[in-house]
CSV table of C-alpha atoms in Angstrom, one decimal:
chain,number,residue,atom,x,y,z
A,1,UNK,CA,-7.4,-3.1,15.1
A,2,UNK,CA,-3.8,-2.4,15.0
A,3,UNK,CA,-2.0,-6.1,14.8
A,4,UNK,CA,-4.1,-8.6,12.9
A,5,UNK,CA,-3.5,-12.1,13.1
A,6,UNK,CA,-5.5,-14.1,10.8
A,7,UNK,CA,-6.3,-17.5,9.4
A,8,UNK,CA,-6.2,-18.7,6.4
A,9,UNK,CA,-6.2,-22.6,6.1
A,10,UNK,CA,-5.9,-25.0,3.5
A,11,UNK,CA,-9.7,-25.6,3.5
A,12,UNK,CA,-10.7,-21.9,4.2
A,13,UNK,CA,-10.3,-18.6,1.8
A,14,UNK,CA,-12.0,-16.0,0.4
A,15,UNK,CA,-12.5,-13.2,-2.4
A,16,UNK,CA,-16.2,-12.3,-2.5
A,17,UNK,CA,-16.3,-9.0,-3.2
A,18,UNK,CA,-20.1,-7.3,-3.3
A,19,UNK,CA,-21.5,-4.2,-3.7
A,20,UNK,CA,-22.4,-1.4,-0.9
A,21,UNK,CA,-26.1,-0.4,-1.9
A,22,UNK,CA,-25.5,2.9,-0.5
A,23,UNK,CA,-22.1,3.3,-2.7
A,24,UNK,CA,-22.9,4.3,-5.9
A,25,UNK,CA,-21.7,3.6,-9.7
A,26,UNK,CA,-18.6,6.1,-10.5
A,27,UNK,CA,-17.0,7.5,-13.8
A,28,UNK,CA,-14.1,9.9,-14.5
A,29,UNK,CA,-13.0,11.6,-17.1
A,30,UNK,CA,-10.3,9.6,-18.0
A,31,UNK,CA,-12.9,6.5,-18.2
A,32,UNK,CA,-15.7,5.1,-20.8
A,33,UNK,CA,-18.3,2.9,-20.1
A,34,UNK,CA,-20.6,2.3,-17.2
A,35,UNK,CA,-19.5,0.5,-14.0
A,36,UNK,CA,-22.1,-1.3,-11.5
A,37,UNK,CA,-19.9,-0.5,-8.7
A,38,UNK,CA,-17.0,1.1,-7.0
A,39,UNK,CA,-14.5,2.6,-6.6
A,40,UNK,CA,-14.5,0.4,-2.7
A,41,UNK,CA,-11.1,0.3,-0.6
A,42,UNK,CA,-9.7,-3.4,0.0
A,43,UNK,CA,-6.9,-4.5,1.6
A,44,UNK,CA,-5.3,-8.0,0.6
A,45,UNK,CA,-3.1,-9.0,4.0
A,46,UNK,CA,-0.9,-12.1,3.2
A,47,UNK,CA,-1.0,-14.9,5.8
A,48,UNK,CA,0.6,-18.0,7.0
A,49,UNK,CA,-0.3,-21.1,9.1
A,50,UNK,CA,1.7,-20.9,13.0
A,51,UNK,CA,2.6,-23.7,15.5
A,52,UNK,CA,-0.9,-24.6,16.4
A,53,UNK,CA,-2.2,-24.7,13.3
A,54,UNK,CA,-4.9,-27.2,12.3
A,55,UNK,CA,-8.6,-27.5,10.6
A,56,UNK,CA,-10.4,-27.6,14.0
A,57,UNK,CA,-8.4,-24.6,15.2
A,58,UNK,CA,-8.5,-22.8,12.2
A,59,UNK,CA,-12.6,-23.5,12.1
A,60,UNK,CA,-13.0,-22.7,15.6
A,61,UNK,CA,-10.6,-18.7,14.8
A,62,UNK,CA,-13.2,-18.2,11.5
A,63,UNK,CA,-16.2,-18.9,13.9
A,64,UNK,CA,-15.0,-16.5,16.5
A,65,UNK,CA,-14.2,-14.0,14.4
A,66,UNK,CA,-17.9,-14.0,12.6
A,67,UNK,CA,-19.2,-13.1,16.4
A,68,UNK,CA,-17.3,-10.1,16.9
A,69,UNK,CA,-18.7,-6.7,16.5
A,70,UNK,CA,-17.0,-5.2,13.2
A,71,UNK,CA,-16.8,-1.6,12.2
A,72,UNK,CA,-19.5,-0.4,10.2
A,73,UNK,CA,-17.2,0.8,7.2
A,74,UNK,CA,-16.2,-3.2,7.2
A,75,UNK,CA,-18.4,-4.4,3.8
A,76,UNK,CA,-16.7,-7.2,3.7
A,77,UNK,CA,-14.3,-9.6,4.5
A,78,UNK,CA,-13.2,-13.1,3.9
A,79,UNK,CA,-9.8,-15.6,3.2
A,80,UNK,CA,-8.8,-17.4,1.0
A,81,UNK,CA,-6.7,-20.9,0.7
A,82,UNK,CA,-4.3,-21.9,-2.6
A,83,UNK,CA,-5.6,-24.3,-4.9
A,84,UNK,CA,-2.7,-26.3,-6.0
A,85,UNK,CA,0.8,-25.9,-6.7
A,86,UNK,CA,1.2,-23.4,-9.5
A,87,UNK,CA,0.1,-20.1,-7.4
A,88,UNK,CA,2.8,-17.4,-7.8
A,89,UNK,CA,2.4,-16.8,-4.3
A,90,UNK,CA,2.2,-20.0,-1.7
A,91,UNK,CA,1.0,-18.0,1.2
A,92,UNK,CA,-2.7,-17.5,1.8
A,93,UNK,CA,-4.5,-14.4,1.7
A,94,UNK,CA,-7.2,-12.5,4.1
A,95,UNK,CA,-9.2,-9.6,2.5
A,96,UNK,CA,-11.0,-6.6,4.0
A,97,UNK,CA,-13.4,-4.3,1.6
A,98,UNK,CA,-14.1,-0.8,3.0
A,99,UNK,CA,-15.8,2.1,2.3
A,100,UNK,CA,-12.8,4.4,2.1
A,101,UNK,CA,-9.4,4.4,2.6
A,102,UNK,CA,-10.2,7.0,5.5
A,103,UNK,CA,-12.5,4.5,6.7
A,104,UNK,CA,-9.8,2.0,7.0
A,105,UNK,CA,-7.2,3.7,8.1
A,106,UNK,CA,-9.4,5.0,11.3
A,107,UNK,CA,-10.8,1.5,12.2
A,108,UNK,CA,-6.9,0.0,12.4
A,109,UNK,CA,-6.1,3.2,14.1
A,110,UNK,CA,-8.5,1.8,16.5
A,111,UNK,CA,-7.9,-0.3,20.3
A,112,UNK,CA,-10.9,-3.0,19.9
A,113,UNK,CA,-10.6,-5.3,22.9
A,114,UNK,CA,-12.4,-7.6,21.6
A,115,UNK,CA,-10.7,-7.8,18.6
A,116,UNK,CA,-7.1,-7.9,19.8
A,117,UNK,CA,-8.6,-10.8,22.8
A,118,UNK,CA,-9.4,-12.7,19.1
A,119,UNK,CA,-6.2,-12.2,17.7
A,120,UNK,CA,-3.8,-12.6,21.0
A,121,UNK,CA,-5.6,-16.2,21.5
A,122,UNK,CA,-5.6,-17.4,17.8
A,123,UNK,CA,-2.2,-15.6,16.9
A,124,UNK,CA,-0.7,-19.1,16.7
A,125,UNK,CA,-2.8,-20.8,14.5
A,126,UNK,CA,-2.5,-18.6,11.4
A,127,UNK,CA,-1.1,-14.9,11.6
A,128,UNK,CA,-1.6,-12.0,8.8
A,129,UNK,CA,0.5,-9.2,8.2
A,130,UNK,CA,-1.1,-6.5,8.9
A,131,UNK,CA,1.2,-3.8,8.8
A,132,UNK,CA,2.5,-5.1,5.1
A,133,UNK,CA,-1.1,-5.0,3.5
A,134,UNK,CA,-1.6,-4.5,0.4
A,135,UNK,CA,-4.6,-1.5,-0.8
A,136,UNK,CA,-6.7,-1.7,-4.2
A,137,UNK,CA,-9.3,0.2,-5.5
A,138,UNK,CA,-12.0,-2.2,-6.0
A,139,UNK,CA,-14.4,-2.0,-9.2
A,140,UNK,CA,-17.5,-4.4,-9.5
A,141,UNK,CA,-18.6,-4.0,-13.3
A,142,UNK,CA,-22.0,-5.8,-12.6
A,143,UNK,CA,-24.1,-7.2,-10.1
A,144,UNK,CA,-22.7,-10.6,-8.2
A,145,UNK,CA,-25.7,-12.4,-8.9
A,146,UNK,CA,-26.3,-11.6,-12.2
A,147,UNK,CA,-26.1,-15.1,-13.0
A,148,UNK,CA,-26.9,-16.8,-10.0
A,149,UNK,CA,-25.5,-17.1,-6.3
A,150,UNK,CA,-21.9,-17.4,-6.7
A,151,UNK,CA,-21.3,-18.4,-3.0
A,152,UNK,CA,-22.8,-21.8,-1.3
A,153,UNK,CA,-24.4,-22.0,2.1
A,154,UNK,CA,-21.2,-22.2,3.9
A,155,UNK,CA,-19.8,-18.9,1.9
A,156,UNK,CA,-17.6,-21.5,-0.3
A,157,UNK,CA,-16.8,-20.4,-3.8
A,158,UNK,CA,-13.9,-21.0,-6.5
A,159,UNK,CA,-11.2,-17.9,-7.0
A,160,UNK,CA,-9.1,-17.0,-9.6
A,161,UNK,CA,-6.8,-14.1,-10.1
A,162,UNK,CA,-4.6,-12.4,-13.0
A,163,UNK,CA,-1.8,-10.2,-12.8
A,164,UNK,CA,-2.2,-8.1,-16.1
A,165,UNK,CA,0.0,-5.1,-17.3
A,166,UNK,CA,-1.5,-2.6,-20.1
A,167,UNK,CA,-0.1,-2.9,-23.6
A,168,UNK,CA,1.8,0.2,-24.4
A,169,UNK,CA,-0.8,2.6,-25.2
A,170,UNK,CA,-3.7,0.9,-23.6
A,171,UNK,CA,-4.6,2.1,-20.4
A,172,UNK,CA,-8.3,2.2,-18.0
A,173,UNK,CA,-10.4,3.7,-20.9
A,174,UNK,CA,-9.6,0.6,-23.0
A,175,UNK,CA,-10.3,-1.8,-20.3
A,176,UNK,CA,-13.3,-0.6,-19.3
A,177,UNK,CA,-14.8,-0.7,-22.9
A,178,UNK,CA,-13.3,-3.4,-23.1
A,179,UNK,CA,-15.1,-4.6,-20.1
A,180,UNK,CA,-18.8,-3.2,-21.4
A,181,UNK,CA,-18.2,-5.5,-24.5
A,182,UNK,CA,-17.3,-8.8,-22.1
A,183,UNK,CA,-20.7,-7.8,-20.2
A,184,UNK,CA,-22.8,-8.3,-23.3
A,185,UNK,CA,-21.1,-11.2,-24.4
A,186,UNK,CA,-21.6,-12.7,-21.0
A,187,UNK,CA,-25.3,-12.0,-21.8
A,188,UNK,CA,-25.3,-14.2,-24.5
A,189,UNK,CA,-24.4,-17.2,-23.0
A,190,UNK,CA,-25.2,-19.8,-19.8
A,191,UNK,CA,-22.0,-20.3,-18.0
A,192,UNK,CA,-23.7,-21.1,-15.0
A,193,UNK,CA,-22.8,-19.3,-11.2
A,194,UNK,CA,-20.3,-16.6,-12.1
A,195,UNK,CA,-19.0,-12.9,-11.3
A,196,UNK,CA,-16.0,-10.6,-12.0
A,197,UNK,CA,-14.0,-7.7,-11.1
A,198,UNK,CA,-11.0,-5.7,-11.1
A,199,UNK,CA,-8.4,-4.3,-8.6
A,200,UNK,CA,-6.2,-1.2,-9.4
A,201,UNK,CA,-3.6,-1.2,-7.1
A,202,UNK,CA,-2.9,2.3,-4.3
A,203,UNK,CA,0.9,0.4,-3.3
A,204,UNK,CA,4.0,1.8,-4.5
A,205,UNK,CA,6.0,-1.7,-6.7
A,206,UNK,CA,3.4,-3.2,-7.9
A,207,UNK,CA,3.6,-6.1,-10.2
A,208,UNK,CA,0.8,-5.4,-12.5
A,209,UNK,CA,-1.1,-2.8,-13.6
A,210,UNK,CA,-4.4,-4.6,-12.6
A,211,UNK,CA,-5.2,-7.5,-10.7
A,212,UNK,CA,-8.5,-9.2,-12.6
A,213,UNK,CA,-10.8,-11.6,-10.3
A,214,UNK,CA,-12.8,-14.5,-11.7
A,215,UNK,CA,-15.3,-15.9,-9.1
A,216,UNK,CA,-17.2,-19.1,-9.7
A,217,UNK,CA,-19.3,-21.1,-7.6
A,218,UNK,CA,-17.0,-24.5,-7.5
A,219,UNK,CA,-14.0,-25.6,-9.6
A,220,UNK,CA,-16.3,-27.8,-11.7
A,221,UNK,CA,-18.5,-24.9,-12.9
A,222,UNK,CA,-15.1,-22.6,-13.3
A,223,UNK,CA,-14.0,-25.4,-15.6
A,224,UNK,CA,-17.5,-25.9,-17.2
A,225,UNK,CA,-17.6,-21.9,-17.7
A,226,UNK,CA,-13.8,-21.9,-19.0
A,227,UNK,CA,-15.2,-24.4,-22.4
A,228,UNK,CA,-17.5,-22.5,-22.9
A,229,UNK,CA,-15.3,-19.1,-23.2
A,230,UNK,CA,-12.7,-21.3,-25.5
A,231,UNK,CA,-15.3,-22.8,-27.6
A,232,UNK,CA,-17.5,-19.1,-28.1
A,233,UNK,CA,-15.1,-16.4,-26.9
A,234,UNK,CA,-11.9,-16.2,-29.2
A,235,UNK,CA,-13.2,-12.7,-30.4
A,236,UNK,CA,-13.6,-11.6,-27.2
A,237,UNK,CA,-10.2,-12.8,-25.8
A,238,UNK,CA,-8.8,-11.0,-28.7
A,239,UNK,CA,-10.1,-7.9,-27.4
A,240,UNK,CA,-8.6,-8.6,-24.0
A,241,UNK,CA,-5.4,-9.3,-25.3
A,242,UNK,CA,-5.2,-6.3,-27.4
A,243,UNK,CA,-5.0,-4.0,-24.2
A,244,UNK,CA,-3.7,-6.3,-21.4
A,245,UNK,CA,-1.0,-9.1,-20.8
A,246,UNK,CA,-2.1,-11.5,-18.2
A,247,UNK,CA,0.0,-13.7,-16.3
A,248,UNK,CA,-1.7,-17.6,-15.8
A,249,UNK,CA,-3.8,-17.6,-12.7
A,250,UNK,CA,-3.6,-17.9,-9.3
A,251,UNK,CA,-6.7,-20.1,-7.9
A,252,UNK,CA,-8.0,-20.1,-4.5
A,253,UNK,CA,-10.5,-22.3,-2.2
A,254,UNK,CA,-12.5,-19.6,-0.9
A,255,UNK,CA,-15.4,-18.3,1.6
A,256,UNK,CA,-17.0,-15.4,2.5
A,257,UNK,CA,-17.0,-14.6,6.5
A,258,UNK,CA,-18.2,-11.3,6.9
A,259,UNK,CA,-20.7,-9.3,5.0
A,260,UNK,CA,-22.1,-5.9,5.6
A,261,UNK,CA,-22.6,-5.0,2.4
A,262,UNK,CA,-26.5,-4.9,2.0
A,263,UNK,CA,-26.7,-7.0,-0.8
């Protein structure tokens, strides 16, 4: 899987990110509070639309690429589409969740011919970078479904992502309390089809300290959820803000193509 070449259309995208039942929760020293899962590997590859781009191509590349044979350190993988104008970034993104980086690094190290017959006759419609990716260490602080199935029949759900930078003196230990307090508020209330998570990034120049994923079911329940917060969660926002700045946030059509992750 050396040379990737992905789509990620206007209609498609995706940032589903579940569990490994076989990966275990994690703590370190320099950490309080329980996680549900991680840390996973993922790799965010950015991607554009080529000359034969369109919605039947681009449906007919996603289809193919479900049918091939994927490495078994592959938990997941998906694309995602921006919703809007506002998006810092205008390109569209394709995401891969492995097991390790090791795990990663041997499967692109890897000469798949059916893989590279995928991405030689697609390589037109939307192409990825796959050299340039971009690797996070992935954390899910509770189950996916904790409140429901976030993702529809056809693997459609609603993305949204923060770029956040720790207030001097804050760092991971204040987040992740933070983060055990969020968990019981979002205990207390109905907010319908909704999960969470957060990225630490493993690139050199990164923008943000953390990269903080909101994942409803549709825009209407994100926005539905989003009332709710403002009308019950000003304490808890407080809490937030007192250990991270967030930038406003990017939102993405999404779906979920691949997943291996036993859940």
């Amino acid at each position: 899987m050396k040379h990737l070449h992905a789509t990620c259309l206007a209609i498609f995208s995706i940032i589903f990110i579940v569990g490994c039942s076989d990966t275990s929760s994690s703590t370190s020293p320099d950490n309080s509070g329980p996680i549900y899962q991680g840390p996973f590997y993922n790799e965010f590859l950015a991607c554009n639309a080529g000359p034969d781009y369109s919605d039947v191509n681009a449906r007919e590349m996603l289809s193919a690429y479900k049918e091939l044979k994927h490495d078994e350190n592959l938990l997941w993988s998906g694309v995602y589409a921006p919703k809007g104008d506002n998006n810092t970034y205008d390109n569209g993104w394709w995401e891969l969740m492995w097991t390790s980086k090791e795990a990663a690094d041997a499967a692109w190290a890897t000469d798949d011919k059916d893989f590279q017959a995928w991405a030689n006759k697609y390589s037109n419609v939307i192409s990825c970078d796959g050299e340039g990716r971009f690797p996070w260490s992935f954390y899910l602080p509770r189950p996916a479904n904790s409140f429901g199935e976030v993702e529809g029949e056809d693997g459609y759900f609603a993305s949204e992502f923060m770029e956040c930078n720790f207030n001097e003196g804050k760092g991971p230990s204040d987040l992740r309390a933070t983060v055990v307090e969020f968990n019981t508020f979002l205990d207390g209330i109905d907010g319908g089809p909704y999960f969470y998570g957060v990225y630490y990034p493993e690139f050199e120049d990164s923008p943000s300290d953390i990269l903080w994923g909101n994942w409803h079911s549709d825009f209407e329940t994100k926005e539905a959820g989003n009332a709710i917060y403002a009308e019950f969660g000003t304490e808890m926002q407080v809490k937030f803000n007192e250990v991270v700045a967030c930038k406003s946030p990017d939102t993405y059509d999404s779906w979920m193509l691949v997943n291996n992750s036993g859940e």
